[in-house]
Short mmCIF file of C-alpha atoms and ligand atoms in Angstrom, two decimals:
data_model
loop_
_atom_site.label_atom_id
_atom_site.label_comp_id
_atom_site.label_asym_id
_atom_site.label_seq_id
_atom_site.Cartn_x
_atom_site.Cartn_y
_atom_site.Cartn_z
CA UNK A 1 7.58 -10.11 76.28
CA UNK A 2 6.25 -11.69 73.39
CA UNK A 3 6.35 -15.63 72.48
CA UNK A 4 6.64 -17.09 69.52
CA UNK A 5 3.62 -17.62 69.19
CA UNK A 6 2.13 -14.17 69.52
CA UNK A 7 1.24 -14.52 73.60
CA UNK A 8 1.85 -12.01 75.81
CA UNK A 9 3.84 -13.33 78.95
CA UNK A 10 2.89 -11.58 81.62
CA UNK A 11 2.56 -14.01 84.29
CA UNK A 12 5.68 -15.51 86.47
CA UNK A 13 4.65 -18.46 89.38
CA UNK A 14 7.93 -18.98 91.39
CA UNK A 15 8.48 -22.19 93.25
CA UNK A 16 10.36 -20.61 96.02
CA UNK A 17 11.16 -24.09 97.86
CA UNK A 18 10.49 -27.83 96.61
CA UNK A 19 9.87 -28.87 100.06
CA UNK A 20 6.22 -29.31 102.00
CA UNK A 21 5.32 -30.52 105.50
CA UNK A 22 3.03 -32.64 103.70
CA UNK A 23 2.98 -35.09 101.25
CA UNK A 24 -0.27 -35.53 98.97
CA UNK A 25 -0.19 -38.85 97.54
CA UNK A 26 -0.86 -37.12 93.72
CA UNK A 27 1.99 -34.87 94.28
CA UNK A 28 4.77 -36.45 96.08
CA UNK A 29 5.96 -40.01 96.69
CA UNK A 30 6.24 -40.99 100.18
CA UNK A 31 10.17 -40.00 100.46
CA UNK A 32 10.73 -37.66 98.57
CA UNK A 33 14.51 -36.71 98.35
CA UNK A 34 14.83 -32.74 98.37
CA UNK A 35 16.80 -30.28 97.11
CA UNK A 36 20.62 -29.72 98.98
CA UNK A 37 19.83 -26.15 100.42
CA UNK A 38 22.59 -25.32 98.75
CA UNK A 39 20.80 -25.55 94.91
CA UNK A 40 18.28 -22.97 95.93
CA UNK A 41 18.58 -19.20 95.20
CA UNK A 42 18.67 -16.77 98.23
CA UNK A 43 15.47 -14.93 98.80
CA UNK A 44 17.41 -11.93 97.72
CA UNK A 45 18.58 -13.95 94.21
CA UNK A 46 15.10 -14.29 93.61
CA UNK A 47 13.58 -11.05 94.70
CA UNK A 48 16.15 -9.43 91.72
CA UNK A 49 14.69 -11.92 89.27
CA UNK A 50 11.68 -11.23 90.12
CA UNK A 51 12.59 -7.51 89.18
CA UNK A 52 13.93 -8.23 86.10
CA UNK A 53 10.78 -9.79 84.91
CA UNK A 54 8.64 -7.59 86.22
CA UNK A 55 11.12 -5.04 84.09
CA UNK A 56 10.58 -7.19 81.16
CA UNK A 57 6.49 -7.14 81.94
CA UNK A 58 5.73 -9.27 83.92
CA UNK A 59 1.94 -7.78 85.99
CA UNK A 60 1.55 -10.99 87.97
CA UNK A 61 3.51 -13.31 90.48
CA UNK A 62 1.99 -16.07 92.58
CA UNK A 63 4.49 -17.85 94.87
CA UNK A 64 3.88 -21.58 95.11
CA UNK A 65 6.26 -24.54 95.62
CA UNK A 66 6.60 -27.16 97.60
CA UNK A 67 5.07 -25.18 99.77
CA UNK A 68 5.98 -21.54 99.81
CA UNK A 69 5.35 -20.74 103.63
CA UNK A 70 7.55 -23.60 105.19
CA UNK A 71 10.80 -21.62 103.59
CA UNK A 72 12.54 -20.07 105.97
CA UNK A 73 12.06 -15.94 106.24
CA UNK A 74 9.67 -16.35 103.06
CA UNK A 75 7.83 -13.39 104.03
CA UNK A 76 10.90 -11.11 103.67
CA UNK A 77 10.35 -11.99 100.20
CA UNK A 78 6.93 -11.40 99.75
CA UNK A 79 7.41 -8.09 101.65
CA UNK A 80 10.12 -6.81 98.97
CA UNK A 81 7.95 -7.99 96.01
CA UNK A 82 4.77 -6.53 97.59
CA UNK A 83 7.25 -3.23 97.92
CA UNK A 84 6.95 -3.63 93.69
CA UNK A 85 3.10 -3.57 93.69
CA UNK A 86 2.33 -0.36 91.74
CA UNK A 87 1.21 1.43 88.85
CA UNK A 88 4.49 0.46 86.76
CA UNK A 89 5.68 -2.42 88.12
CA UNK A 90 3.24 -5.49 89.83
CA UNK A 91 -0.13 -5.46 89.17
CA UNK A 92 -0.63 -8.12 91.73
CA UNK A 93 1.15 -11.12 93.84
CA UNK A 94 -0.83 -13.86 94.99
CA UNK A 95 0.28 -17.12 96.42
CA UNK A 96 -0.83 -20.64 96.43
CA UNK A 97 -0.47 -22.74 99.91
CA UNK A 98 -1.38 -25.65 102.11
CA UNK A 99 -2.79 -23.73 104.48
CA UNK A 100 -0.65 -25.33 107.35
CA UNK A 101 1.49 -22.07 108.32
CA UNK A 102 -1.34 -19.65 107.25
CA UNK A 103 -2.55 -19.02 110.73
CA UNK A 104 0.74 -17.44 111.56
CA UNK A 105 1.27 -15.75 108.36
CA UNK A 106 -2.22 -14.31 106.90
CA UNK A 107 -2.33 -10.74 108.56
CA UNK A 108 1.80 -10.77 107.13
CA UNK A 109 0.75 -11.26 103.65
CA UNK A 110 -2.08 -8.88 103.82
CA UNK A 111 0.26 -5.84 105.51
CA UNK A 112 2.58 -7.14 102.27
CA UNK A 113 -0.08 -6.54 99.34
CA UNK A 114 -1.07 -9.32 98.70
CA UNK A 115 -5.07 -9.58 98.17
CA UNK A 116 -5.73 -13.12 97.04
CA UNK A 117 -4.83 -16.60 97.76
CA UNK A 118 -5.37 -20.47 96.86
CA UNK A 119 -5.77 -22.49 99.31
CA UNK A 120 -5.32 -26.53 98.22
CA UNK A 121 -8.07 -28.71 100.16
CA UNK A 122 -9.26 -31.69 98.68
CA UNK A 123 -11.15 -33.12 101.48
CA UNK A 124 -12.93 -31.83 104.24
CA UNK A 125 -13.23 -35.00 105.88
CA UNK A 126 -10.48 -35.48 108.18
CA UNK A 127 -9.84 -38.85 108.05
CA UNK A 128 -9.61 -38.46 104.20
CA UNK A 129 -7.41 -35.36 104.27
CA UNK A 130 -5.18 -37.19 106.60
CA UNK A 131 -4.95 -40.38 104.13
CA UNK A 132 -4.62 -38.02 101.09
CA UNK A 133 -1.86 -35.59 102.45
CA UNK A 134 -0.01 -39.30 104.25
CA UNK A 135 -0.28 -37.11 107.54
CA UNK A 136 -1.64 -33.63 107.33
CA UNK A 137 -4.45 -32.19 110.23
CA UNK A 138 -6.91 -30.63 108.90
CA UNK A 139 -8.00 -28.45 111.84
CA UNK A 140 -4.31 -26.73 111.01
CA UNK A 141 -5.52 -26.13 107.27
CA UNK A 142 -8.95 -24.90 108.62
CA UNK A 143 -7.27 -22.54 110.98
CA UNK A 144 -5.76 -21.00 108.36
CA UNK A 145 -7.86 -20.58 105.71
CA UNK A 146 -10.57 -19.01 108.43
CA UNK A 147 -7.34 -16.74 109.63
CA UNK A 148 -7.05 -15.54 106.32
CA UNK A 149 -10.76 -14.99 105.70
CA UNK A 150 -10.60 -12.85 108.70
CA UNK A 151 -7.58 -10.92 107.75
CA UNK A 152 -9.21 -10.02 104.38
CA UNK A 153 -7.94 -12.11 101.54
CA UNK A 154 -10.17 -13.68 99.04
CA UNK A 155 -9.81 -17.36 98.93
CA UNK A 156 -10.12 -20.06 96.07
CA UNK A 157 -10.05 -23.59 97.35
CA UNK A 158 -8.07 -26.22 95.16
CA UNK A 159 -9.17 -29.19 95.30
CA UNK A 160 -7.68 -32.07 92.79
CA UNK A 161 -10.55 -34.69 91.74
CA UNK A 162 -9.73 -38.14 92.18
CA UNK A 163 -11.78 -41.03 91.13
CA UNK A 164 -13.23 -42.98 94.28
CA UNK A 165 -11.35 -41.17 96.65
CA UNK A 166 -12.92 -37.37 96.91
CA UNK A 167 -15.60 -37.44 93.59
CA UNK A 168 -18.61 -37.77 96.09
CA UNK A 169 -17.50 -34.72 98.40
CA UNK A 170 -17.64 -32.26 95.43
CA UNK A 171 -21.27 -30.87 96.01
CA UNK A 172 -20.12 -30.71 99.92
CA UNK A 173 -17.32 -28.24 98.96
CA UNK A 174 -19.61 -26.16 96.60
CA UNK A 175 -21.72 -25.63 99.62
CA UNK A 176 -19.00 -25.06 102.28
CA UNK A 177 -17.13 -22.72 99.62
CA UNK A 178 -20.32 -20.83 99.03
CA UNK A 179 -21.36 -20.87 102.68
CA UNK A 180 -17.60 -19.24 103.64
CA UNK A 181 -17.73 -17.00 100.34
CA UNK A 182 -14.91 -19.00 98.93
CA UNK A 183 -14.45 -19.90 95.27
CA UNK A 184 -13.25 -23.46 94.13
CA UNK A 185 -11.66 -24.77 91.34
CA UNK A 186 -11.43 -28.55 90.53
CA UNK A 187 -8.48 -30.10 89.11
CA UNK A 188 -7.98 -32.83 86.75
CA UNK A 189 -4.61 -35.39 88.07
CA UNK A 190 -1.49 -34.39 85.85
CA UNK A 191 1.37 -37.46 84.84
CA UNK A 192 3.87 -35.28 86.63
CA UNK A 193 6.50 -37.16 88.81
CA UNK A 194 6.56 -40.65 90.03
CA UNK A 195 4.81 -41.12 93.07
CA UNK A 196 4.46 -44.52 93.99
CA UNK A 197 0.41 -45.03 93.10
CA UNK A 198 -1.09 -45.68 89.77
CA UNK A 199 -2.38 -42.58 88.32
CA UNK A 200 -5.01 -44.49 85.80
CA UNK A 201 -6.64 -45.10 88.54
CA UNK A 202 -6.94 -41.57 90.13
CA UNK A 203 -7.40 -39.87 87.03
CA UNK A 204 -11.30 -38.32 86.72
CA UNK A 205 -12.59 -36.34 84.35
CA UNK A 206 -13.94 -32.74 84.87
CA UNK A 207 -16.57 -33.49 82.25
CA UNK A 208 -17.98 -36.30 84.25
CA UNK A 209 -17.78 -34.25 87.05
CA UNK A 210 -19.21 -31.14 85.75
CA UNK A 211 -22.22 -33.18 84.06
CA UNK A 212 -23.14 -35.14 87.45
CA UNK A 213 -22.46 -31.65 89.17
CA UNK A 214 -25.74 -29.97 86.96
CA UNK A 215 -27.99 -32.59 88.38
CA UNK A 216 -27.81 -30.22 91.59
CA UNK A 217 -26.54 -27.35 90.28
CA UNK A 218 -27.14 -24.38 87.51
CA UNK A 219 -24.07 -23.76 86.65
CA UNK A 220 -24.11 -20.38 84.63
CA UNK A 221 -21.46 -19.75 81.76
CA UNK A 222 -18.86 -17.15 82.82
CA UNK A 223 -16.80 -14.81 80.73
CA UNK A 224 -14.19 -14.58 82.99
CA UNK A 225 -10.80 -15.68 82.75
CA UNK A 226 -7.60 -15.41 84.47
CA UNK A 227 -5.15 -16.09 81.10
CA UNK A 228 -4.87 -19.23 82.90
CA UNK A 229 -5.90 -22.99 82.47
CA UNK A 230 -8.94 -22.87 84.16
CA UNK A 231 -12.59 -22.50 83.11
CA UNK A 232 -14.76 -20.43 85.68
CA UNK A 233 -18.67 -20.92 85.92
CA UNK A 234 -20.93 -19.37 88.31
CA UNK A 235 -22.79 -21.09 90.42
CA UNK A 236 -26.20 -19.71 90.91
CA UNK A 237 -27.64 -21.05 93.83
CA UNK A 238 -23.96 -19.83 96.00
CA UNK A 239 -23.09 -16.81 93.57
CA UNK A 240 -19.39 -18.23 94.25
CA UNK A 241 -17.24 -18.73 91.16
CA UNK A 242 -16.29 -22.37 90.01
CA UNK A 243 -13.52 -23.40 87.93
CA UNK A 244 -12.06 -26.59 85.63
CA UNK A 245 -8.78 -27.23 85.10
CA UNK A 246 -8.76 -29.95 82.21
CA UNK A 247 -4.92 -30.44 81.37
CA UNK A 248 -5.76 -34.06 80.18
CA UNK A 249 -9.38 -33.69 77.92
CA UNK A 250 -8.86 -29.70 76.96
CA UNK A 251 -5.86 -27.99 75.55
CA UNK A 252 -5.50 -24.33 76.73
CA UNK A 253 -2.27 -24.09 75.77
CA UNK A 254 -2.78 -21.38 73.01
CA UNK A 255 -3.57 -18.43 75.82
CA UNK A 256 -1.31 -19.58 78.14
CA UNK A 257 0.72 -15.78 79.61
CA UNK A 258 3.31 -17.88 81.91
CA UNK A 259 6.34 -19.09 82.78
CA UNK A 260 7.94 -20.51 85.92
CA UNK A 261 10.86 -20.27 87.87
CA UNK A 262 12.01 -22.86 90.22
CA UNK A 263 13.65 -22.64 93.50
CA UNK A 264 17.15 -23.22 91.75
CA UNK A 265 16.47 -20.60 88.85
CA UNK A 266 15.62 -22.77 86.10
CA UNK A 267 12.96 -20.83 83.67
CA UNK A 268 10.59 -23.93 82.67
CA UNK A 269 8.92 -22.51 79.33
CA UNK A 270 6.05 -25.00 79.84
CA UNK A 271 4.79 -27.20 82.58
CA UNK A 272 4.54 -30.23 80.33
CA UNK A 273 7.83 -29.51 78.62
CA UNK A 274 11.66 -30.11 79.77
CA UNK A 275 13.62 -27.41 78.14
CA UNK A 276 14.39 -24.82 80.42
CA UNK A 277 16.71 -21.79 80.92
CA UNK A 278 19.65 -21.73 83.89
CA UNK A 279 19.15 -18.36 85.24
CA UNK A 280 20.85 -19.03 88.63
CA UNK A 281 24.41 -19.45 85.95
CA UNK A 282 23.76 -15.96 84.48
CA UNK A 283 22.40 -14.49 88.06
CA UNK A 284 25.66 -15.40 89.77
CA UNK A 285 28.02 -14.43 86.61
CA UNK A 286 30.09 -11.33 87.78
CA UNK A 287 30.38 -10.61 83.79
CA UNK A 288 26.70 -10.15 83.66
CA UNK A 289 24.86 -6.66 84.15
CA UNK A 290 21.05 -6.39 84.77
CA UNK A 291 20.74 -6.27 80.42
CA UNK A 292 22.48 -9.47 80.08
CA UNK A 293 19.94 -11.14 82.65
CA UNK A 294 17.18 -9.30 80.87
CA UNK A 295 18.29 -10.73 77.66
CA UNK A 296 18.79 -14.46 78.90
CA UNK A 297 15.12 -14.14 79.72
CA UNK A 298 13.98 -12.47 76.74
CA UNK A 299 16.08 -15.23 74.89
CA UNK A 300 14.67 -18.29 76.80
CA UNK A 301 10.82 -16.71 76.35
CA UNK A 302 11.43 -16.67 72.77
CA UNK A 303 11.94 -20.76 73.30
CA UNK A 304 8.72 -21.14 75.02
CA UNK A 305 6.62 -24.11 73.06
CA UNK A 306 3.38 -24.15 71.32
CA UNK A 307 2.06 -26.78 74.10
CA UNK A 308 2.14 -29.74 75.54
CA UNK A 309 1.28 -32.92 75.31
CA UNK A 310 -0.09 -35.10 78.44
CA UNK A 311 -1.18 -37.94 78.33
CA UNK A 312 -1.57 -40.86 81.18
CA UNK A 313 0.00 -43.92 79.15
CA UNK A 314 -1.76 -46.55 80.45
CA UNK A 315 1.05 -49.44 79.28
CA UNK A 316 3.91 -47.74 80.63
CA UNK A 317 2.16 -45.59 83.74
CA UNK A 318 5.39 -43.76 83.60
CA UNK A 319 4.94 -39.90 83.75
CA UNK A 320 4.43 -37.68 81.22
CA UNK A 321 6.94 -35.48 82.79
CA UNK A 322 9.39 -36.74 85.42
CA UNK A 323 9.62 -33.49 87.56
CA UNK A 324 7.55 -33.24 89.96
CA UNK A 325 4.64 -30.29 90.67
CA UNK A 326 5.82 -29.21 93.65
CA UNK A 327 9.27 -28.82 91.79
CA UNK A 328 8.24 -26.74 88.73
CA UNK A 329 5.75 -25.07 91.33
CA UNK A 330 1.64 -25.81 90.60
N1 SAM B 1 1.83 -26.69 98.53
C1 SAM B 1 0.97 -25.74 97.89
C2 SAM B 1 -0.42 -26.30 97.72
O1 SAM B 1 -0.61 -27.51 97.89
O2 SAM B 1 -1.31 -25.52 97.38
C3 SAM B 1 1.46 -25.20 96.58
C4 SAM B 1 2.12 -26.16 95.63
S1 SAM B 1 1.07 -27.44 95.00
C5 SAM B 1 2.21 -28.33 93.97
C6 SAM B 1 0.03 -26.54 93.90
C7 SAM B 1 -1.21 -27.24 93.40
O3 SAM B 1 -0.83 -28.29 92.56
C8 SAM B 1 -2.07 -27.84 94.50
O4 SAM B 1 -3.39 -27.34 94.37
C9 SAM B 1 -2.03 -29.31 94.21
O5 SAM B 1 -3.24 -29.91 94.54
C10 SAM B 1 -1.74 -29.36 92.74
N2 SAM B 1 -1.09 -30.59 92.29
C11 SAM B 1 0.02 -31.18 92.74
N3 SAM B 1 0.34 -32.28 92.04
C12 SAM B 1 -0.62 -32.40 91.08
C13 SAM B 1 -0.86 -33.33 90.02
N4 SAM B 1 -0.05 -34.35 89.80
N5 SAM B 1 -1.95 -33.11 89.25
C14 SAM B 1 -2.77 -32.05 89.46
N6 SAM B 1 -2.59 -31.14 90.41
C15 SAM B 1 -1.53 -31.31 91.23
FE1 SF4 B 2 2.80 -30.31 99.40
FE2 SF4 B 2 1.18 -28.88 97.88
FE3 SF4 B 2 2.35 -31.10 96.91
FE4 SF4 B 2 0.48 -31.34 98.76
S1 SF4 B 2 0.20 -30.50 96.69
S2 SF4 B 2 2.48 -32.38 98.75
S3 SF4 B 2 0.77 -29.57 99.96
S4 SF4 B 2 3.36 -29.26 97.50
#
């Protein structure tokens, strides 16, 4: 599949619920009304879309939400993709969690395929993860990132930078992160949803962040690159990888290789953008074979936008997007 503007998409993230046993206060507001079960597509509804983009050419999936492991029988999802891991199908399926159900589910999502995972931690004090999640434990994200470390998977650790609540714990994480062999990637606050706090105020930039950060550090310039946002350094003193994600000061819109499906089957074309395609309306049309799904996809892909355009107005405060991440899936 080719955009519009000459990118390859290769590269589907699925929201696969828009619910979370937490509640970060960048993410979500406090309550937070969800989705009528109802809406969502059946684990089998989205294991066939799945197929039809990986038909299409589509290498990578990473399952994300909400948060992907509180859905109920998940794993019989990521077992059937993981069955389409393979030379002509999916190069690779990765997923992005919370951490809070990954004790019980790491050794799954090995046995399934899957090699590599992010892990969001933005505090590894617990008092502060407590205040930034509105109630999380962070011995229960702990447990799981260590259960996954021991069942094999490589780890990244999230960690969203927020002025004067987490910006003097970031050379703590780079230490912890290289001590575990984890890598990290920081990430710059995104206008997406209301959520009851003033974002001006969290918002930090990485290049503050990344200059303070050489004071202690040599960070060494990288070549490598996922097709995604961020921007990976090395960092020589842990060998561990370290990335930027700068939505708000650097545009990386023209290499972006994704799209996203929600929970409910709506394509989203862009993160920062609102048009999107109802596949869940073609998925459950009798009149439509596997081609006709292929070509509503093909067709909304050739709709995907140049880029987008956030910015944190500072008059308004309103978002620049009113869906939230964990909807459109982070
Ligand atoms: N629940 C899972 C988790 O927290 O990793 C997966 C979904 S979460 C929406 C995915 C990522 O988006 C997390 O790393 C989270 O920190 C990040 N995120 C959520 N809201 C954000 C925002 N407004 N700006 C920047 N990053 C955000
Ligand atoms: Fe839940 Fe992830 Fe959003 Fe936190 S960032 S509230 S864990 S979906």
């Amino acid at each position: 599949m080719i955009d519009p503007f000459g990118r390859r998409i290769s590269y589907l993230r699925v929201s696969v619920t828009d619910r979370c046993d937490l509640r970060c206060v960048y993410c979500m507001a406090e309550d937070m009304t969800f989705l009528p079960k109802a809406q969502l597509l059946t684990l089998e509804e989205l294991d066939r879309l799945c197929g039809a983009f990986i038909g299409l050419g589509v290498e990578r999936i990473r399952l994300t939400g909400g948060e992907p492991l509180v859905r109920r029988d998940v794993m019989s999802l990521v077992k059937n993709l993981g069955a389409r891991i393979g030379p002509q199908g999916l190069r690779e399926l990765t997923l992005t969690t919370n951490g809070t159900q990954l004790a019980k589910h790491a050794e799954g999502l090995h046995a399934a395929g899957v090699r590599r995972i992010n892990v969001s931690l933005d505090s590894l004090d617990p008092g502060r993860f407590k205040a930034l999640t509105r109630w999380g434990d962070i011995e229960k994200t702990l447990d799981g990132i260590f259960a996954a470390k021991a069942a094999g998977l490589a780890i990244k650790i999230n960690a969203v930078a927020m002025k004067g609540v987490n910006e003097d714990e970031f050379d703590r994480l780079i230490a912890w992160c290289g001590e575990h062999g984890f890598d990290l990637t920081l990430i710059e606050t995104m206008p997406l949803g209301e959520i009851n706090e003033d974002r001006t105020d969290q918002y930090l930039p990485l290049s503050l962040v990344r200059r303070r950060l050489r004071e202690t550090w040599t960070l060494e310039e990288t070549d490598y690159a996922t097709g995604g946002p961020a921007r990976y350094m090395t960092i020589r003193e842990t060998g561990r990888r370290l990335g930027f994600i700068t939505p708000m000061t650097h545009n990386f819109c023209e290499s972006c290789n994704r799209v996203r499906l929600t929970c409910t089957g709506t394509l989203y074309m862009c993160l920062g953008q609102e048009d999107a395609a109802d596949l869940r309306a073609i998925l459950r049309d009798p009149s439509v074979d596997e081609a006709g799904l292929r070509a509503a996809i093909e067709a909304a892909i050739a709709r995907k936008p140049k880029g987008h355009d956030f910015v944190i107005d500072r008059r308004s405060n309103r978002p620049a997007v009113a869906r939230h991440m964990s909807v459109t899936g982070g």
